[in-house]
PDB file of C-alpha atoms in Angstrom:
ATOM      1  CA  HIS A   1      -0.054   0.386  -0.140  1.00  0.00           C
ATOM      2  CA  VAL A   2       1.711   3.100  -0.876  1.00  0.00           C
ATOM      3  CA  GLN A   3       0.880   6.531   1.106  1.00  0.00           C
ATOM      4  CA  LEU A   4       1.837   9.898   0.264  1.00  0.00           C
ATOM      5  CA  VAL A   5       2.352  12.273   3.163  1.00  0.00           C
ATOM      6  CA  GLU A   6       2.694  15.670   2.382  1.00  0.00           C
ATOM      7  CA  SER A   7       3.773  18.322   5.016  1.00  0.00           C
ATOM      8  CA  GLY A   8       4.867  22.491   5.063  1.00  0.00           C
ATOM      9  CA  GLY A   9       1.465  23.939   3.712  1.00  0.00           C
ATOM     10  CA  GLY A  10       0.414  27.085   6.093  1.00  0.00           C
ATOM     11  CA  LEU A  11      -0.579  30.984   6.133  1.00  0.00           C
ATOM     12  CA  VAL A  12       2.504  33.305   5.086  1.00  0.00           C
ATOM     13  CA  GLN A  13       2.557  36.945   4.332  1.00  0.00           C
ATOM     14  CA  PRO A  14       2.934  38.137   0.404  1.00  0.00           C
ATOM     15  CA  GLY A  15       6.734  38.113  -0.143  1.00  0.00           C
ATOM     16  CA  GLY A  16       7.467  35.322   2.001  1.00  0.00           C
ATOM     17  CA  SER A  17       8.302  31.686   1.456  1.00  0.00           C
ATOM     18  CA  LEU A  18       7.240  28.350   2.437  1.00  0.00           C
ATOM     19  CA  ARG A  19       8.774  25.049   1.378  1.00  0.00           C
ATOM     20  CA  LEU A  20       6.627  21.504   1.507  1.00  0.00           C
ATOM     21  CA  SER A  21       7.766  18.248   1.328  1.00  0.00           C
ATOM     22  CA  CYS A  22       5.873  14.745   0.535  1.00  0.00           C
ATOM     23  CA  ALA A  23       7.499  11.454   1.163  1.00  0.00           C
ATOM     24  CA  ALA A  24       6.386   8.450  -0.198  1.00  0.00           C
ATOM     25  CA  ALA A  25       5.281   5.335   2.037  1.00  0.00           C
ATOM     26  CA  GLY A  26       5.656   1.893   0.054  1.00  0.00           C
ATOM     27  CA  THR A  27       7.599   0.694  -3.082  1.00  0.00           C
ATOM     28  CA  ILE A  28       6.671   2.635  -6.197  1.00  0.00           C
ATOM     29  CA  PHE A  29       7.683   0.920  -9.379  1.00  0.00           C
ATOM     30  CA  SER A  30       8.487   2.839 -12.866  1.00  0.00           C
ATOM     31  CA  VAL A  31       8.239   5.991 -11.278  1.00  0.00           C
ATOM     32  CA  ASN A  32       7.679   8.363 -14.577  1.00  0.00           C
ATOM     33  CA  SER A  33       7.687  11.964 -12.448  1.00  0.00           C
ATOM     34  CA  MET A  34       7.357  13.610  -8.714  1.00  0.00           C
ATOM     35  CA  GLY A  35       5.436  16.809  -8.612  1.00  0.00           C
ATOM     36  CA  TRP A  36       3.462  19.094  -7.282  1.00  0.00           C
ATOM     37  CA  TYR A  37      -0.301  20.458  -8.314  1.00  0.00           C
ATOM     38  CA  ARG A  38      -2.358  23.117  -6.678  1.00  0.00           C
ATOM     39  CA  GLN A  39      -6.448  23.570  -6.701  1.00  0.00           C
ATOM     40  CA  ALA A  40      -7.803  27.188  -5.542  1.00  0.00           C
ATOM     41  CA  PRO A  41     -11.532  27.011  -4.588  1.00  0.00           C
ATOM     42  CA  GLY A  42     -13.996  26.988  -7.688  1.00  0.00           C
ATOM     43  CA  LYS A  43     -11.024  26.300 -10.209  1.00  0.00           C
ATOM     44  CA  GLN A  44      -9.408  23.047 -11.927  1.00  0.00           C
ATOM     45  CA  ARG A  45      -6.360  21.003 -10.231  1.00  0.00           C
ATOM     46  CA  ASP A  46      -3.323  22.489 -12.332  1.00  0.00           C
ATOM     47  CA  LEU A  47       0.169  21.530 -12.540  1.00  0.00           C
ATOM     48  CA  VAL A  48       2.734  23.596 -10.480  1.00  0.00           C
ATOM     49  CA  ALA A  49       5.736  21.888 -11.004  1.00  0.00           C
ATOM     50  CA  ARG A  50       7.353  18.213 -12.220  1.00  0.00           C
ATOM     51  CA  ILE A  51      10.408  16.625 -12.287  1.00  0.00           C
ATOM     52  CA  THR A  52      11.059  13.368 -14.116  1.00  0.00           C
ATOM     53  CA  PHE A  53      12.937  10.294 -13.450  1.00  0.00           C
ATOM     54  CA  GLY A  54      15.775  11.488 -15.320  1.00  0.00           C
ATOM     55  CA  GLY A  55      15.962  14.922 -13.070  1.00  0.00           C
ATOM     56  CA  SER A  56      14.407  17.158 -15.938  1.00  0.00           C
ATOM     57  CA  THR A  57      11.824  19.432 -14.263  1.00  0.00           C
ATOM     58  CA  ASP A  58       8.822  21.745 -15.661  1.00  0.00           C
ATOM     59  CA  TYR A  59       7.225  24.644 -13.944  1.00  0.00           C
ATOM     60  CA  ALA A  60       3.889  26.224 -14.585  1.00  0.00           C
ATOM     61  CA  ASP A  61       4.555  29.758 -16.505  1.00  0.00           C
ATOM     62  CA  SER A  62       3.099  31.848 -12.720  1.00  0.00           C
ATOM     63  CA  VAL A  63       6.153  30.063 -10.613  1.00  0.00           C
ATOM     64  CA  LYS A  64       9.047  30.041 -13.027  1.00  0.00           C
ATOM     65  CA  GLY A  65      11.529  31.614 -11.430  1.00  0.00           C
ATOM     66  CA  ARG A  66       9.859  31.458  -7.665  1.00  0.00           C
ATOM     67  CA  PHE A  67       9.385  28.264  -7.054  1.00  0.00           C
ATOM     68  CA  THR A  68      11.806  25.239  -6.835  1.00  0.00           C
ATOM     69  CA  ILE A  69      10.814  21.715  -7.556  1.00  0.00           C
ATOM     70  CA  SER A  70      13.825  18.870  -6.081  1.00  0.00           C
ATOM     71  CA  ARG A  71      13.845  15.100  -4.904  1.00  0.00           C
ATOM     72  CA  ASP A  72      15.441  12.904  -2.452  1.00  0.00           C
ATOM     73  CA  ASN A  73      15.367   9.663  -3.899  1.00  0.00           C
ATOM     74  CA  ALA A  74      16.906   7.496  -1.309  1.00  0.00           C
ATOM     75  CA  LYS A  75      14.187   9.001   1.193  1.00  0.00           C
ATOM     76  CA  ASN A  76      11.241   8.763  -1.538  1.00  0.00           C
ATOM     77  CA  THR A  77      10.685  12.363  -1.132  1.00  0.00           C
ATOM     78  CA  VAL A  78      10.215  15.412  -3.050  1.00  0.00           C
ATOM     79  CA  TYR A  79      10.249  19.435  -2.375  1.00  0.00           C
ATOM     80  CA  LEU A  80       8.665  22.497  -3.500  1.00  0.00           C
ATOM     81  CA  GLN A  81      10.648  25.693  -2.261  1.00  0.00           C
ATOM     82  CA  MET A  82       8.385  28.428  -2.549  1.00  0.00           C
ATOM     83  CA  ASN A  83       9.205  31.962  -2.687  1.00  0.00           C
ATOM     84  CA  SER A  84       8.251  35.333  -2.975  1.00  0.00           C
ATOM     85  CA  LEU A  85       4.893  34.075  -2.834  1.00  0.00           C
ATOM     86  CA  LYS A  86       1.615  36.021  -3.987  1.00  0.00           C
ATOM     87  CA  PRO A  87      -2.009  35.890  -2.896  1.00  0.00           C
ATOM     88  CA  GLU A  88      -2.441  34.418  -6.235  1.00  0.00           C
ATOM     89  CA  ASP A  89      -0.702  30.850  -4.988  1.00  0.00           C
ATOM     90  CA  THR A  90      -3.235  30.526  -2.542  1.00  0.00           C
ATOM     91  CA  ALA A  91      -4.730  26.709  -3.094  1.00  0.00           C
ATOM     92  CA  VAL A  92      -4.618  23.325  -1.557  1.00  0.00           C
ATOM     93  CA  TYR A  93      -0.974  21.631  -3.094  1.00  0.00           C
ATOM     94  CA  TYR A  94      -1.319  17.996  -3.974  1.00  0.00           C
ATOM     95  CA  CYS A  95       1.648  15.959  -4.266  1.00  0.00           C
ATOM     96  CA  ASN A  96       1.897  13.375  -7.307  1.00  0.00           C
ATOM     97  CA  ILE A  97       3.514  10.473  -8.195  1.00  0.00           C
ATOM     98  CA  ASN A  98       3.114   8.990 -11.853  1.00  0.00           C
ATOM     99  CA  THR A  99       4.350   5.656 -12.512  1.00  0.00           C
ATOM    100  CA  ARG A 100       3.610   3.989 -16.019  1.00  0.00           C
ATOM    101  CA  LEU A 101       0.534   2.140 -14.305  1.00  0.00           C
ATOM    102  CA  ARG A 102      -1.784   4.637 -11.971  1.00  0.00           C
ATOM    103  CA  ASN A 103      -1.410   8.181 -10.442  1.00  0.00           C
ATOM    104  CA  TYR A 104      -0.429   8.692  -6.674  1.00  0.00           C
ATOM    105  CA  TRP A 105      -1.568  11.356  -4.662  1.00  0.00           C
ATOM    106  CA  GLY A 106      -1.475  13.107  -1.711  1.00  0.00           C
ATOM    107  CA  GLN A 107      -4.008  14.524   0.754  1.00  0.00           C
ATOM    108  CA  GLY A 108      -3.420  18.066  -0.268  1.00  0.00           C
ATOM    109  CA  THR A 109      -2.000  20.391   2.404  1.00  0.00           C
ATOM    110  CA  GLN A 110      -3.156  24.161   1.933  1.00  0.00           C
ATOM    111  CA  VAL A 111      -1.153  27.319   1.372  1.00  0.00           C
ATOM    112  CA  THR A 112      -2.444  30.263   2.234  1.00  0.00           C
ATOM    113  CA  VAL A 113      -0.654  33.590   1.209  1.00  0.00           C
ATOM    114  CA  SER A 114      -2.380  36.966   2.760  1.00  0.00           C
ATOM    115  CA  SER A 115      -1.422  39.808   4.576  1.00  0.00           C
TER     116      SER A 115
END
């Protein structure tokens, strides 16, 4: 049984930083990529950033230059460093692991950017 456990969300002022973590418990085979998605109220879930098995990264245009995704393969953990946060970054952030057979999702962590 695979479980993704997220942490690091919270309330931060505009211009601040947060670091999200997602640890995968259990064995996962044939990983294509690990990433983060977000969903604001009334909106669809969109890709924020992902990192492939080979180490290539992909970012949403709205977060380029502000967010950085990284991973620790030994710990089966993916991170999202978020800097220069804006109110429009407010959303529930979901960890995702994409494999050849299926997607795995975390439970979501709330990020609120507000003064």
